[in-house]
Every structure is written in structure tokens, then in C-alpha cells.
mmCIF file of C-alpha atoms and ligand atoms in Angstrom:
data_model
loop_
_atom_site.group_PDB
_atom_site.id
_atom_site.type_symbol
_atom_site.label_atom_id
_atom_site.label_comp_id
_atom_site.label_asym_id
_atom_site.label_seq_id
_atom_site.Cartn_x
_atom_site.Cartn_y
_atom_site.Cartn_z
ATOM 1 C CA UNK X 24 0.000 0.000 0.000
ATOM 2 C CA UNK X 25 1.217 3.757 -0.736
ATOM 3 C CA UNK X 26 1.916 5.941 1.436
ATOM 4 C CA UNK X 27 -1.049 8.877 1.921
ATOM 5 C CA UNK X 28 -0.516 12.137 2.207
ATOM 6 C CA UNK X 29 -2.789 14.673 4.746
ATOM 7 C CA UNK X 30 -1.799 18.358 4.084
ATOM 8 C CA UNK X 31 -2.127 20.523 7.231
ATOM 9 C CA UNK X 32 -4.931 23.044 7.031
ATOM 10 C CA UNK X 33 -3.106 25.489 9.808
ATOM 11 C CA UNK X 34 -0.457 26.809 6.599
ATOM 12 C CA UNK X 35 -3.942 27.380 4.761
ATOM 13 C CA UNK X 36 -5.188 30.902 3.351
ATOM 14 C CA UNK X 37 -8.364 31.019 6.576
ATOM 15 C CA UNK X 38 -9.336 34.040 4.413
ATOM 16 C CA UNK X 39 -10.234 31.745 1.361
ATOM 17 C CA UNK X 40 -10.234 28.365 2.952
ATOM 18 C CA UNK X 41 -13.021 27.065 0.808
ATOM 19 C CA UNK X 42 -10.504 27.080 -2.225
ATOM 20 C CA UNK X 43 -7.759 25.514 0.032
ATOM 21 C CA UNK X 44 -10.367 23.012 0.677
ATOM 22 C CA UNK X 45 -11.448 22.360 -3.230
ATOM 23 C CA UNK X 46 -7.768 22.262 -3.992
ATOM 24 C CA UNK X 47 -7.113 19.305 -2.056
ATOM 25 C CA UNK X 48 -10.439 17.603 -2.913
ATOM 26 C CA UNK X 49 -9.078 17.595 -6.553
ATOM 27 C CA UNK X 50 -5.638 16.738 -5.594
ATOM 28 C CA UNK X 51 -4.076 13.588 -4.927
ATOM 29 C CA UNK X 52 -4.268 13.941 -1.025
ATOM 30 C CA UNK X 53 -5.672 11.788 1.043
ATOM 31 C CA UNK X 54 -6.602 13.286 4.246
ATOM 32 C CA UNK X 55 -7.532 16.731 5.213
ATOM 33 C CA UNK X 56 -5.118 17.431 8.777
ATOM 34 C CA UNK X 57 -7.041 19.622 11.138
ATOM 35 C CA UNK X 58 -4.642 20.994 14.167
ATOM 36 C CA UNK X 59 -6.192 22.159 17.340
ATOM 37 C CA UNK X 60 -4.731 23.957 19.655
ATOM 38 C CA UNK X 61 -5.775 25.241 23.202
ATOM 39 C CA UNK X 62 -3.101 27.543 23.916
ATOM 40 C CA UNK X 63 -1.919 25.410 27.111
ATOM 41 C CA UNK X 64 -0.822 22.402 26.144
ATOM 42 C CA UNK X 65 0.920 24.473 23.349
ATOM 43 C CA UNK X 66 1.650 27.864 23.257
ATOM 44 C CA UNK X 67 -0.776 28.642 20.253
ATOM 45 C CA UNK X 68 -4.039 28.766 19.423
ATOM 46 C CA UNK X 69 -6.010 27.823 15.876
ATOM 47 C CA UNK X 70 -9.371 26.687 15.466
ATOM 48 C CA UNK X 71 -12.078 24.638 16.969
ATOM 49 C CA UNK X 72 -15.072 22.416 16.647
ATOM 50 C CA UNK X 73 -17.291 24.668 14.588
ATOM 51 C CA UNK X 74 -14.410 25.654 11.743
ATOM 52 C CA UNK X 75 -13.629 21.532 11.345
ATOM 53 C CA UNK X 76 -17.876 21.327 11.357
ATOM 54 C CA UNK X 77 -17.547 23.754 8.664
ATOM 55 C CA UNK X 78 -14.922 22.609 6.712
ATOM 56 C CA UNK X 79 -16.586 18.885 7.045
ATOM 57 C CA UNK X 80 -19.214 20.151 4.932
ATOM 58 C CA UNK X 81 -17.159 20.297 1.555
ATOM 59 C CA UNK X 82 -14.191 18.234 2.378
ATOM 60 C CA UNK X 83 -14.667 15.012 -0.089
ATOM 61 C CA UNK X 84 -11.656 13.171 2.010
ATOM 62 C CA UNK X 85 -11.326 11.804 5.862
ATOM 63 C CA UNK X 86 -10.567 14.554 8.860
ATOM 64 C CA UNK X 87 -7.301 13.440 10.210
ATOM 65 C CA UNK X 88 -7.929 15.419 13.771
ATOM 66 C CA UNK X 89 -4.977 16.023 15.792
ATOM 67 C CA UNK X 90 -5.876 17.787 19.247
ATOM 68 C CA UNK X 91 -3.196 19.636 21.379
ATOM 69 C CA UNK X 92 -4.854 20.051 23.699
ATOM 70 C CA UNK X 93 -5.271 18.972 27.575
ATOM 71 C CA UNK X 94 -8.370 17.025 28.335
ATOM 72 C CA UNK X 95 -9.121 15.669 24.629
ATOM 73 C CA UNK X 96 -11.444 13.154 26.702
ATOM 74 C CA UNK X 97 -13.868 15.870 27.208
ATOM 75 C CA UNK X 98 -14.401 16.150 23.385
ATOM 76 C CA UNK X 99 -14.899 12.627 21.860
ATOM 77 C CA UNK X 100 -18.519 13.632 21.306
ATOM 78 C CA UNK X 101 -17.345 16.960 19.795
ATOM 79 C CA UNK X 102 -15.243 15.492 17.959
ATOM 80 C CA UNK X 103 -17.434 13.081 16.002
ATOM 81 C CA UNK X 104 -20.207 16.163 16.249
ATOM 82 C CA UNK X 105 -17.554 17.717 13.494
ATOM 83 C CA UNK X 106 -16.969 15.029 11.514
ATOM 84 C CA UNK X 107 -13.417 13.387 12.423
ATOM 85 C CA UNK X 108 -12.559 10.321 10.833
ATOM 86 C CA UNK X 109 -9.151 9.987 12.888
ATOM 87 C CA UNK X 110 -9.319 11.267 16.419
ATOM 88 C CA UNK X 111 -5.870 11.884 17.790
ATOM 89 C CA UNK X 112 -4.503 12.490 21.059
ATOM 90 C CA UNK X 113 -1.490 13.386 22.607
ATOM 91 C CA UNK X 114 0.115 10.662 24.818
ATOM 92 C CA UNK X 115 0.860 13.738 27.315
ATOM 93 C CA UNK X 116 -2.519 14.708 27.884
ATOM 94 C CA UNK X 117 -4.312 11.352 28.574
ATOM 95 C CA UNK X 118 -3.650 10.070 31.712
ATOM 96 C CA UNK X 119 -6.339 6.801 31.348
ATOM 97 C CA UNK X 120 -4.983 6.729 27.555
ATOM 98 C CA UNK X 121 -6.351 3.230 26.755
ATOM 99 C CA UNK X 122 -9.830 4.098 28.161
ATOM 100 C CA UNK X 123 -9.648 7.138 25.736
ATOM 101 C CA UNK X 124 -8.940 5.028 23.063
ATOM 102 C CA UNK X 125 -11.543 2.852 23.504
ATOM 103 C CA UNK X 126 -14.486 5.375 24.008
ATOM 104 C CA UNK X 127 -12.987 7.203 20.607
ATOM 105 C CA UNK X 128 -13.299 3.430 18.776
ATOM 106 C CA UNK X 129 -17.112 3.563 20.657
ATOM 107 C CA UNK X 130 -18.297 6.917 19.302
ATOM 108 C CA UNK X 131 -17.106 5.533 15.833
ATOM 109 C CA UNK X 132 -13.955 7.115 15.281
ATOM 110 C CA UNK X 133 -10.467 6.151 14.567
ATOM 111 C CA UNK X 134 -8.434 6.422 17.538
ATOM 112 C CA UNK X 135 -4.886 7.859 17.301
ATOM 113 C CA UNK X 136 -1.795 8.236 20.048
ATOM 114 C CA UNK X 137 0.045 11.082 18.782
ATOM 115 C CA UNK X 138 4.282 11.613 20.969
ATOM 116 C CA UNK X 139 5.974 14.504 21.769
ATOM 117 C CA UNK X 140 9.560 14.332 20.495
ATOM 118 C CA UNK X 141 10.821 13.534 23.916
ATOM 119 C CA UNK X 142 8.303 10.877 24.768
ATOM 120 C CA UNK X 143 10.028 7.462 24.355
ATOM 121 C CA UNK X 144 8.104 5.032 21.380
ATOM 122 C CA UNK X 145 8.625 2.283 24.331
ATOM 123 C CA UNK X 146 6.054 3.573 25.731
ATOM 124 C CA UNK X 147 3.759 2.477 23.390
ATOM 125 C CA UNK X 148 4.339 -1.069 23.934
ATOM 126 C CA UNK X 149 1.007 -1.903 25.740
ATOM 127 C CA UNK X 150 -1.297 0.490 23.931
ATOM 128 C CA UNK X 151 -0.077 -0.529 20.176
ATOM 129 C CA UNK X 152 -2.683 -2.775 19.658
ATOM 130 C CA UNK X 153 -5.592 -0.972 21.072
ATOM 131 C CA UNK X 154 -5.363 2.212 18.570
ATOM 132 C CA UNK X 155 -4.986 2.487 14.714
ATOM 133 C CA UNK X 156 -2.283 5.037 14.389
ATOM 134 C CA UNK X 157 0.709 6.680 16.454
ATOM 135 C CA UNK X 158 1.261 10.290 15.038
ATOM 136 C CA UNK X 159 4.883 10.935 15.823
ATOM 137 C CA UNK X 160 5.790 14.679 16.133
ATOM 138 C CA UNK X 161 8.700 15.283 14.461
ATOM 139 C CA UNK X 162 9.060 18.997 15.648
ATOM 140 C CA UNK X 163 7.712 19.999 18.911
ATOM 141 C CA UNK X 164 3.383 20.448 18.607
ATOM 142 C CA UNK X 165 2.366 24.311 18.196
ATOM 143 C CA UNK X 166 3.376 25.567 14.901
ATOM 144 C CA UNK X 167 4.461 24.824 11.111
ATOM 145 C CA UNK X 168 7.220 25.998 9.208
ATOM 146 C CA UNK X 169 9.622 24.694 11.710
ATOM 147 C CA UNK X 170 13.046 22.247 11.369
ATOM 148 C CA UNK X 171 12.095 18.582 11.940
ATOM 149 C CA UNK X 172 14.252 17.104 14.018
ATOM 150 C CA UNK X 173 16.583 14.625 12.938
ATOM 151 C CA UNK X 174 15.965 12.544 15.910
ATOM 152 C CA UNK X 175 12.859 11.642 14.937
ATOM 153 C CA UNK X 176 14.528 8.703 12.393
ATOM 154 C CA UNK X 177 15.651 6.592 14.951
ATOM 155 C CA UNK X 178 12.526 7.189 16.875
ATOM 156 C CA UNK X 179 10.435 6.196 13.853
ATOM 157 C CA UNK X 180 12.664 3.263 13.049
ATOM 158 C CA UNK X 181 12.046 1.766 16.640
ATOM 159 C CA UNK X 182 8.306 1.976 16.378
ATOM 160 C CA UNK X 183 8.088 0.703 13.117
ATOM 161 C CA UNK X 184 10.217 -2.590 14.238
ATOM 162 C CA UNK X 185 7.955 -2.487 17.854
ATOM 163 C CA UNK X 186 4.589 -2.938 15.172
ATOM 164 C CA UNK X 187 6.262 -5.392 12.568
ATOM 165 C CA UNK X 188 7.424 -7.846 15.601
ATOM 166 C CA UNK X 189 4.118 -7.978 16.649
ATOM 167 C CA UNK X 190 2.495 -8.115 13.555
ATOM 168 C CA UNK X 191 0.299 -5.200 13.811
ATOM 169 C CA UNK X 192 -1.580 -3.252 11.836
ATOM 170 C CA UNK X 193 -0.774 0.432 13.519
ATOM 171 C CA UNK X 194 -0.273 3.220 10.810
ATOM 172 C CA UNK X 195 2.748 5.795 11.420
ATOM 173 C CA UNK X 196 1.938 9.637 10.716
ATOM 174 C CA UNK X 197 4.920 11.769 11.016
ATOM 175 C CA UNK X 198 3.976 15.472 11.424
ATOM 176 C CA UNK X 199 6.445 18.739 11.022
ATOM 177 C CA UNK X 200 9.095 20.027 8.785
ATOM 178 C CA UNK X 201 7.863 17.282 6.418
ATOM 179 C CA UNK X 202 9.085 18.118 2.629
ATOM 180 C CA UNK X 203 10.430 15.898 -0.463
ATOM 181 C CA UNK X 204 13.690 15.435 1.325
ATOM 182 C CA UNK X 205 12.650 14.397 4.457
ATOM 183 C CA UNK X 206 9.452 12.787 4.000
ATOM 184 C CA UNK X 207 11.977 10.212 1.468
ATOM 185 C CA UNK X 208 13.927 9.712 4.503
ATOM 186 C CA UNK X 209 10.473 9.104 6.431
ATOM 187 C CA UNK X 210 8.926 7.140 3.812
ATOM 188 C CA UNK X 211 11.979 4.465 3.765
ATOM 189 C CA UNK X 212 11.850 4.660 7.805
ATOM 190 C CA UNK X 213 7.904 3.100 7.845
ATOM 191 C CA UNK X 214 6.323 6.213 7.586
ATOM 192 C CA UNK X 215 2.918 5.456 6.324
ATOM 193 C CA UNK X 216 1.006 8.999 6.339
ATOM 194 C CA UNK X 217 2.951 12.157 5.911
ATOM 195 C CA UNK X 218 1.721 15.582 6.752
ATOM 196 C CA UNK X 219 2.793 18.794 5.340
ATOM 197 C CA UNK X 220 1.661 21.942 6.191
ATOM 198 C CA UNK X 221 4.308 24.764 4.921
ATOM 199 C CA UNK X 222 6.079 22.397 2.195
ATOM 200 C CA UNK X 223 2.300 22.511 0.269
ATOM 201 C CA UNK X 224 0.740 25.529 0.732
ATOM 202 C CA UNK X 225 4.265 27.699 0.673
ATOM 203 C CA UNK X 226 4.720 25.973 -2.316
ATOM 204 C CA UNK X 227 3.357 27.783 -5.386
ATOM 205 C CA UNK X 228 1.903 24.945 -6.987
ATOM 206 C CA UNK X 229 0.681 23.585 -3.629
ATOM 207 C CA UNK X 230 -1.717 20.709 -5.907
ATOM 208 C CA UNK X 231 2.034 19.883 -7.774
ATOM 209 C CA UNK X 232 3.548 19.344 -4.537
ATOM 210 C CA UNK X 233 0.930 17.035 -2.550
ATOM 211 C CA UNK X 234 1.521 14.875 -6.392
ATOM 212 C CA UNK X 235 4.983 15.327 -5.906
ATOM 213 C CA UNK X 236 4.594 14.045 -2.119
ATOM 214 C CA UNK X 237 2.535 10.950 -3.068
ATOM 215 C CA UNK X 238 4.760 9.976 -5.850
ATOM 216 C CA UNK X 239 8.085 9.554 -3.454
ATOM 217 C CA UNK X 240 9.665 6.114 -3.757
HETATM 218 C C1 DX5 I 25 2.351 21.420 14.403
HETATM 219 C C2 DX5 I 25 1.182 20.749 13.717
HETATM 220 C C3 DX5 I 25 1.448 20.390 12.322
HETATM 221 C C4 DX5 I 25 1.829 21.530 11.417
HETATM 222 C C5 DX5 I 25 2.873 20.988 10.496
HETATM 223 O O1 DX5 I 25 2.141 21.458 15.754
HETATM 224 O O2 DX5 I 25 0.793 19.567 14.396
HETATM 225 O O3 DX5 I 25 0.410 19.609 11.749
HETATM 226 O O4 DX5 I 25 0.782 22.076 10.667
HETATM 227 O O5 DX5 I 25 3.373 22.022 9.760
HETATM 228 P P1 DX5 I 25 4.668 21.898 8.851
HETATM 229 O O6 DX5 I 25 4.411 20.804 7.854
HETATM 230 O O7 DX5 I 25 4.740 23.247 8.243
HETATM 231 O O8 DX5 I 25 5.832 21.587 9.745
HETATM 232 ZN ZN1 ZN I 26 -0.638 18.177 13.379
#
């Protein structure tokens, strides 16, 4: 299977986001990535429930939701209310993390365990098999545009080894300072879903580059 590709909406034009939207319904993405922010587990703030409602609405591909945000147990309901496919979560915010995973599963979502750069993948070991995806941050959660960290490789490498040996089904997303150069190095790592906020929409064919993205080797 191919890798997909889920450009980040928070590098998007919010003053014409309907044609940001249409642009990636006709493109060969696969996922629209929503970032939410609360402005305390990260220091920045972007959108909510009613702009992913919204942009639900028109989007012709899944919502890959990734909350930064403390307390993500709160908005399961919300969550589905707005039309998530993928809920994630960070690892750092869920204290009773497999009980979150299994009421996301149970409101008929995707559940996903998203790691800080610091967080060890080890940690994983007893929740692998009770979510569908780890989303591994390779820059620290809050903005786009910044350096992925190089780190991240070895980290990836690990996880995709701790899912093989146990012949699981877990999808890797890698998210941050994902372009053609790194997201080869991420692709031949395991990487299975690659977002890119800044490397698409900075880009001035951003349609070109999610092709370009989806066509690495
Ligand atoms: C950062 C967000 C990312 C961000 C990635 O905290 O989770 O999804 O949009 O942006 P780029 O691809 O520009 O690093
Ligand atoms: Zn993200």
C-alpha cells in the first residue's frame, strides 16, 4: 500500500479556505489534517469544533484530527459532532490513555496516540494494539514551518520494528518540517502517512507538490 498524504490546514489561506479546501479535494491527497490547539498544552491557538464542522461540509476526504490540547477526553462527542474520521490524542494529555482510546473506537472514530519528540516510542508497547495510528511529532506540537528534528529517524525506526514484531496493523503519521527530502527519509523509515503543512501551501503549486509528495519512492 502507498503511502497517503494529509496536508495541514493550519499553513492554509483562513481568508479563502473554501478554495484551500477544493484544492485538495481535486488533488491527490488523502486526508484533510485539522490541528487544534488550546493555547496550554501548546503555546498557540487555531481553530475549533465549529471551523472543522464547517470545513466537514465540503471536504470530499477523511478529517485526520490532531488535538493539542489537555483534556481531549472531554471532546470525543465533539469530535465526532464535526466530523473526524481519525481522532488523535497526545500521549501527554491522557492520563487513562487506553480508556480514551476505547471510548474514541465507541463513538465511531479512529483512535490515534500522537508523541511529543521527547516521549520514548517504548512507551507504546502496551497500547499498540488498542489504537490504529501513532502520530509521531517530528518537531515539537504548536506551529508549522519549523526544522524537523533529525531525531525523529531513529525514533520512527524503533516503532516501526515495535509494530512489525508484533504483527500489527498500527499506521505511522509523522507530522512537522515534512518536505520531499525528508518525508523520502520518512517514507523508507515506515512512515505510512505524511503531513505537510508549509512544504504545500508555501509551495506555489501547492496541488504539484501534494503529487509530488505521493509519488516519493
Ligand atoms: C504542528 C502541527 C502540524 C503543522 C505541520 O504542531 O501539528 O500539523 O501544521 O506544519 P509543517 O508541515 O509546516 O511543519
Ligand atoms: Zn498536526
Amino acid at each position: 500500500m502507498s503511502h497517503k498524504i494529509a496536508p495541514s490546514l493550519l499553513s492554509a489561506d483562513f481568508l479563502n479556505l473554501q478554495a484551500d479546501i477544493e484544492m485538495i479535494n481535486n488533488s491527490e491527497a488523502d486526508w484533510f489534517h485539522c490541528d487544534v490547539m488550546d493555547g496550554s498544552f501548546v503555546p498557540n491557538i487555531s481553530f475549533g469544533f465549529p471551523i472543522i464542522k464547517q470545513i466537514s461540509k465540503i471536504a470530499r476526504k477523511p478529517l485526520d484530527v490532531h488535538l493539542m490540547i489537555v483534556d481531549p477526553d472531554k471532546y470525543i462527542a465533539r469530535v465526532k459532532d464535526a466530523g473526524a474520521y481519525m481522532m488523535n490524542v497526545h500521549y501527554e494529555a491522557c492520563t487513562h490513555l487506553h480508556r480514551t482510546a476505547t471510548a474514541i473506537r465507541d463513538a465511531g472514530m479512529k483512535a490515534g496516540v500522537t508523541l511529543n519528540p521527547h516521549t520514548p516510542v517504548s512507551l507504546l508497547e502496551d497500547i499498540l494494539q488498542d489504537v490504529d495510528m501513532v502520530l509521531l511529532m517530528t518537531v515539537n506540537p504548536g506551529f508549522g514551518g519549523q526544522k524537523f528534528i533529525e531525531h525523529s529517524l531513529t525514533r520512527l525506526a524503533r516503532l516501526k520494528e515495535m509494530i512489525l514484531k508484533r504483527n500489527l496493523r498500527t499506521l505511522i503519521e509523522v507530522d512537522g518540517g515534512v518536505n520531499l527530502q525528508t518525508g523520502k527519509r520518512l517514507i523508507d523509515a515506515g512512515a505510512d502517512v505524511l503531513v505537510a503543512g508549509n512544504a504545500v501551501f508555501a509551495d506555489a503549486n501547492p496541488a504539484e507538490m501534494i503529487h509530488k509528495l505521493k509519488s516519493i519512492v
